[in-house]
Amino acid sequence: MPYSERDADKRSRKLAQDSDKTPGNSRTGGIYGRITGFFLGVDSWISSTLFEIKDAILRGWSAYAAFLEHFRVRGIKRLFVDLIDDAATFGLAFAFILVAYALPPFSGEGDVWNKKRQYAVTITDMNGDIIGHRGIRQDDAVPLKEIPPHVIKALLATEDARFYDHIGVDFIGTLRAAIANAKAQGVRQGGSTLTQQLAKNLFLSPERSFRRKIHEAFLALWIEARLSKDEILKMYLDRSYMGAGNYGIEAAAQYYFGKSVRDVNIKEAAILAGLFKAPSKYAPDRHPKAAMARANVVLYRMLDAGFISYGELLQARQMPVEIAGKKDTYAPNHFMDWVYRETIDTLRKQHLTNDYVVEVKTTIDTKLQERAQKLVNSILEKEGKAYRASQAALVALEPDGAVKTIIGGRDYEASQFNRATDALRQPGSAFKPFVYLAALLKGYTPRTVVLDAPITIRGWTPHNYSRRYHGRVTLTQALAHSYNSVPVRLMTKIGRKFIIETAHKVGLRAKLRPVPSLPLGSNEVTLLDMTAAYANFANGGKRVEPYTVLEIRRPDGTLLYSRKRNGPKPEQTIPYEKIAELNTMLNKVVTGGTARRANLGFTPQAGKTGTTSSYRDAYFMGFTGHLVTGVWFGNDNYMPTRRATGGSLPAMTWRRFMLMALEGKEPKALPGIPLDGRYRAYAAKMRRAKGQVMAAAAGDLAPGVTGIGDSDILVQVPRARTKRSRRIKTARRNDPVVGTLRDMFSIFRVDNRRNNFKRRRTNRTNYGKIKRNRTRARRNARKVRNFWNIFR
């Protein structure tokens, strides 16, 4: 036993004896002694261990010195010994430097295989028909054993013929490539193995540098130690970029040839294998000649590797190749952009972070989406110019929040910005229903009388659109005619905070500032946000979140997410009776207020217009029992329109869209707006007209009725004029006396447009109206002259 350890034992025994001699030999003294003994034992162990290590080093050095003392090498042997010694010394130093310089910043912890991976989302409609893709195109559902052997052989022949023989780094292949490149005085062959290329695709950037090559080698060895050869090959086939946004050989086969990789022939396999080198250069749809030339190179490499015979090569070269044509179909791009964002959020919320290739079933109505886009573009083209409105957006969703249509602008190719989901705009008077709902929750009723009169808050005075005030009015009248002073006056009674809380309760997610102009819609919101909030009015007070995703599945059909199973349930946030009261008020907006142009007439409906200051934004938010739709018109550069209000372009667009959307659907009651006699009479009239349509097939259709249109509204056409009535009309028109008398009495006809012009004569900037008035005056003078010519 070493000296230090013996001393430590003596000290510990002496301390133990001293502790035993302590008066009373208390329990505290015994514990102290044991603790002291423990630490002294630890100290003894450390001292003895260090002594033994030192002693071993000294004895080893003595043995090494003794060996060198007796080791005598002279002559040629000494030269070899020195070379080996120096090589070992410098090699070890070089290895340390290489590791320090080239070791990649890679921990190998966590989900390392998916760190740089992107999502591949295939989007379908409710019937499962594919409508488009977002993210990358990828399909990793095909097992390696189902991929034809000639596809794998084509890949190995052109990328790594010794794949199954090396350990991740092919030293023989690298040396052969270096010799070939030296002979050609350029880069003719690559020395990277398939595993090294996979390492670059998964972990590294595409930069070309010596350091990246070293990283590739290290990571290739790391991959080979953790995955089998077949697993490496499968991952390479699924993760490699193949051009045109396709990742993986299955996605490339579907894109270029319109079929699965399971069904490609040997020539198509050679074309696909040629894409690994330069996807853009050898894409068969864009560069067919270059793709065919590259395919021939691949076939000859397969021949050199012994994968095919010469006869198979000749047969493959004669095989026809048909490139899949791109379908010229309408793509709801703005809708799919929103679906992609919602899909990613759903996967993360459901903790499905390991699924990157998914198929999503959505709520879209593709026919309605396409017709809505055409409608918006047509209105912008024909009527938008008159109002100086260059852009529009439309959102339609069901009362439960299922989004059916998203129109984010007139042309996706020109601008991918989604004005329906991302554009923050002031809603104007379309925000007022939230103020009136807050008042109803505080005890007001639709018949409560309030004062429409000037009101000033901190120097700010709101004015009505007509610049006139109407005194004592009911809440229903104030909302129907969109008086501005009334909601501001209500705000002073119920408080701004309560209005904001009410708006958030119905589903408005935007951040609202408690400014004096809050009731007039001065806060910025998105059209989708507003439409989802109005869905609360249509469903009776249940807060809903707008959604497009119904199901998420893997490519093999495995269900990952279902809205019915995993989705949130609607929450009743507003009492049903209060929503019913508000809807009766909003119904008056359509039937006799600012939105008469949106009146459908055959189904219960409600809505509200909205116009911002200087006519920059125009809204109409409306709903029926089937659909909630919001429409916006304006300009991207925030320039004012030419007096475009919510009751003009937006209301007209809303009505035309709803006529298309409600085709074949029976009228449905709304909370507070029952399906009363008006709509029942219409339904009876519709049934009678359907009977007449059926009778039309037999040739006995009633005159003047053609039947029922697609929107379930009677289509009346003028009665055909008989030959006799046409002759009478022509005779009267050609009679000079009749024409003169008509001209004479037209002088005294009341022309409202002329009177309106006289009332606004002070506005000298409207030169067009002045010119038309002068033309009308000259025409009337000509009529008077013609009248007096009768008596000459």
PDB file of N, CA and C in Angstrom, residues 170-207:
ATOM      1  N   ASP A 170     -15.752   5.612 -52.813  1.00  0.00           N
ATOM      2  CA  ASP A 170     -15.148   4.677 -53.760  1.00  0.00           C
ATOM      3  C   ASP A 170     -13.757   5.181 -54.148  1.00  0.00           C
ATOM      4  N   PHE A 171     -12.730   4.669 -53.485  1.00  0.00           N
ATOM      5  CA  PHE A 171     -11.372   5.139 -53.760  1.00  0.00           C
ATOM      6  C   PHE A 171     -10.926   4.732 -55.162  1.00  0.00           C
ATOM      7  N   ILE A 172     -11.319   3.533 -55.586  1.00  0.00           N
ATOM      8  CA  ILE A 172     -10.951   3.076 -56.933  1.00  0.00           C
ATOM      9  C   ILE A 172     -11.645   3.939 -57.978  1.00  0.00           C
ATOM     10  N   GLY A 173     -12.932   4.190 -57.788  1.00  0.00           N
ATOM     11  CA  GLY A 173     -13.670   5.024 -58.742  1.00  0.00           C
ATOM     12  C   GLY A 173     -13.141   6.443 -58.769  1.00  0.00           C
ATOM     13  N   THR A 174     -12.759   6.981 -57.618  1.00  0.00           N
ATOM     14  CA  THR A 174     -12.207   8.332 -57.570  1.00  0.00           C
ATOM     15  C   THR A 174     -10.889   8.413 -58.326  1.00  0.00           C
ATOM     16  N   LEU A 175     -10.030   7.388 -58.141  1.00  0.00           N
ATOM     17  CA  LEU A 175      -8.757   7.368 -58.856  1.00  0.00           C
ATOM     18  C   LEU A 175      -8.972   7.249 -60.356  1.00  0.00           C
ATOM     19  N   ARG A 176      -9.920   6.400 -60.756  1.00  0.00           N
ATOM     20  CA  ARG A 176     -10.202   6.243 -62.182  1.00  0.00           C
ATOM     21  C   ARG A 176     -10.746   7.539 -62.777  1.00  0.00           C
ATOM     22  N   ALA A 177     -11.617   8.233 -62.059  1.00  0.00           N
ATOM     23  CA  ALA A 177     -12.156   9.504 -62.549  1.00  0.00           C
ATOM     24  C   ALA A 177     -11.060  10.554 -62.663  1.00  0.00           C
ATOM     25  N   ALA A 178     -10.104  10.559 -61.698  1.00  0.00           N
ATOM     26  CA  ALA A 178      -9.012  11.532 -61.755  1.00  0.00           C
ATOM     27  C   ALA A 178      -8.124  11.286 -62.974  1.00  0.00           C
ATOM     28  N   ILE A 179      -7.839  10.018 -63.269  1.00  0.00           N
ATOM     29  CA  ILE A 179      -7.013   9.708 -64.438  1.00  0.00           C
ATOM     30  C   ILE A 179      -7.734  10.098 -65.721  1.00  0.00           C
ATOM     31  N   ALA A 180      -9.028   9.771 -65.816  1.00  0.00           N
ATOM     32  CA  ALA A 180      -9.790  10.108 -67.021  1.00  0.00           C
ATOM     33  C   ALA A 180      -9.876  11.613 -67.218  1.00  0.00           C
ATOM     34  N   ASN A 181     -10.068  12.372 -66.148  1.00  0.00           N
ATOM     35  CA  ASN A 181     -10.149  13.831 -66.262  1.00  0.00           C
ATOM     36  C   ASN A 181      -8.790  14.425 -66.639  1.00  0.00           C
ATOM     37  N   ALA A 182      -7.697  13.796 -66.151  1.00  0.00           N
ATOM     38  CA  ALA A 182      -6.365  14.285 -66.506  1.00  0.00           C
ATOM     39  C   ALA A 182      -6.077  14.045 -67.985  1.00  0.00           C
ATOM     40  N   LYS A 183      -6.485  12.908 -68.487  1.00  0.00           N
ATOM     41  CA  LYS A 183      -6.282  12.628 -69.906  1.00  0.00           C
ATOM     42  C   LYS A 183      -7.102  13.572 -70.777  1.00  0.00           C
ATOM     43  N   ALA A 184      -8.334  13.847 -70.357  1.00  0.00           N
ATOM     44  CA  ALA A 184      -9.206  14.715 -71.152  1.00  0.00           C
ATOM     45  C   ALA A 184      -8.940  16.185 -70.911  1.00  0.00           C
ATOM     46  N   GLN A 185      -8.087  16.494 -69.940  1.00  0.00           N
ATOM     47  CA  GLN A 185      -7.785  17.884 -69.575  1.00  0.00           C
ATOM     48  C   GLN A 185      -9.067  18.664 -69.256  1.00  0.00           C
ATOM     49  N   GLY A 186      -9.940  18.011 -68.522  1.00  0.00           N
ATOM     50  CA  GLY A 186     -11.194  18.633 -68.113  1.00  0.00           C
ATOM     51  C   GLY A 186     -11.990  17.643 -67.277  1.00  0.00           C
ATOM     52  N   VAL A 187     -13.137  18.078 -66.821  1.00  0.00           N
ATOM     53  CA  VAL A 187     -13.987  17.221 -65.996  1.00  0.00           C
ATOM     54  C   VAL A 187     -14.850  16.362 -66.914  1.00  0.00           C
ATOM     55  N   ARG A 188     -14.546  15.071 -66.967  1.00  0.00           N
ATOM     56  CA  ARG A 188     -15.299  14.126 -67.778  1.00  0.00           C
ATOM     57  C   ARG A 188     -16.085  13.144 -66.924  1.00  0.00           C
ATOM     58  N   GLN A 189     -15.533  12.787 -65.782  1.00  0.00           N
ATOM     59  CA  GLN A 189     -16.182  11.845 -64.889  1.00  0.00           C
ATOM     60  C   GLN A 189     -16.189  12.419 -63.485  1.00  0.00           C
ATOM     61  N   GLY A 190     -17.237  12.042 -62.741  1.00  0.00           N
ATOM     62  CA  GLY A 190     -17.329  12.468 -61.357  1.00  0.00           C
ATOM     63  C   GLY A 190     -16.891  11.357 -60.426  1.00  0.00           C
ATOM     64  N   GLY A 191     -16.270  11.727 -59.335  1.00  0.00           N
ATOM     65  CA  GLY A 191     -15.792  10.719 -58.399  1.00  0.00           C
ATOM     66  C   GLY A 191     -16.715  10.484 -57.228  1.00  0.00           C
ATOM     67  N   SER A 192     -17.814  11.242 -57.136  1.00  0.00           N
ATOM     68  CA  SER A 192     -18.730  11.102 -56.008  1.00  0.00           C
ATOM     69  C   SER A 192     -19.569   9.838 -56.168  1.00  0.00           C
ATOM     70  N   THR A 193     -19.718   9.128 -55.078  1.00  0.00           N
ATOM     71  CA  THR A 193     -20.588   7.947 -55.081  1.00  0.00           C
ATOM     72  C   THR A 193     -22.027   8.374 -54.888  1.00  0.00           C
ATOM     73  N   LEU A 194     -22.917   7.410 -55.048  1.00  0.00           N
ATOM     74  CA  LEU A 194     -24.334   7.687 -54.850  1.00  0.00           C
ATOM     75  C   LEU A 194     -24.599   8.094 -53.410  1.00  0.00           C
ATOM     76  N   THR A 195     -23.874   7.488 -52.472  1.00  0.00           N
ATOM     77  CA  THR A 195     -24.043   7.850 -51.059  1.00  0.00           C
ATOM     78  C   THR A 195     -23.564   9.268 -50.799  1.00  0.00           C
ATOM     79  N   GLN A 196     -22.482   9.669 -51.431  1.00  0.00           N
ATOM     80  CA  GLN A 196     -22.002  11.037 -51.278  1.00  0.00           C
ATOM     81  C   GLN A 196     -23.001  12.039 -51.848  1.00  0.00           C
ATOM     82  N   GLN A 197     -23.620  11.716 -52.976  1.00  0.00           N
ATOM     83  CA  GLN A 197     -24.638  12.604 -53.544  1.00  0.00           C
ATOM     84  C   GLN A 197     -25.844  12.711 -52.620  1.00  0.00           C
ATOM     85  N   LEU A 198     -26.216  11.602 -51.999  1.00  0.00           N
ATOM     86  CA  LEU A 198     -27.314  11.649 -51.042  1.00  0.00           C
ATOM     87  C   LEU A 198     -26.959  12.522 -49.853  1.00  0.00           C
ATOM     88  N   ALA A 199     -25.713  12.404 -49.377  1.00  0.00           N
ATOM     89  CA  ALA A 199     -25.275  13.255 -48.265  1.00  0.00           C
ATOM     90  C   ALA A 199     -25.355  14.727 -48.637  1.00  0.00           C
ATOM     91  N   LYS A 200     -24.963  15.057 -49.863  1.00  0.00           N
ATOM     92  CA  LYS A 200     -25.057  16.448 -50.319  1.00  0.00           C
ATOM     93  C   LYS A 200     -26.514  16.903 -50.368  1.00  0.00           C
ATOM     94  N   ASN A 201     -27.412  16.046 -50.888  1.00  0.00           N
ATOM     95  CA  ASN A 201     -28.821  16.422 -50.992  1.00  0.00           C
ATOM     96  C   ASN A 201     -29.471  16.602 -49.625  1.00  0.00           C
ATOM     97  N   LEU A 202     -29.061  15.781 -48.656  1.00  0.00           N
ATOM     98  CA  LEU A 202     -29.717  15.809 -47.354  1.00  0.00           C
ATOM     99  C   LEU A 202     -29.162  16.865 -46.419  1.00  0.00           C
ATOM    100  N   PHE A 203     -27.843  17.068 -46.445  1.00  0.00           N
ATOM    101  CA  PHE A 203     -27.221  17.845 -45.380  1.00  0.00           C
ATOM    102  C   PHE A 203     -26.430  19.062 -45.837  1.00  0.00           C
ATOM    103  N   LEU A 204     -26.002  19.116 -47.087  1.00  0.00           N
ATOM    104  CA  LEU A 204     -25.050  20.144 -47.499  1.00  0.00           C
ATOM    105  C   LEU A 204     -25.639  21.081 -48.541  1.00  0.00           C
ATOM    106  N   SER A 205     -24.923  22.163 -48.783  1.00  0.00           N
ATOM    107  CA  SER A 205     -25.312  23.112 -49.822  1.00  0.00           C
ATOM    108  C   SER A 205     -24.672  22.702 -51.144  1.00  0.00           C
ATOM    109  N   PRO A 206     -25.162  23.227 -52.273  1.00  0.00           N
ATOM    110  CA  PRO A 206     -24.614  22.813 -53.574  1.00  0.00           C
ATOM    111  C   PRO A 206     -23.322  23.505 -53.971  1.00  0.00           C
ATOM    112  N   GLU A 207     -22.683  24.223 -53.062  1.00  0.00           N
ATOM    113  CA  GLU A 207     -21.442  24.924 -53.414  1.00  0.00           C
ATOM    114  C   GLU A 207     -20.355  23.924 -53.824  1.00  0.00           C
TER     115      GLU A 207
END
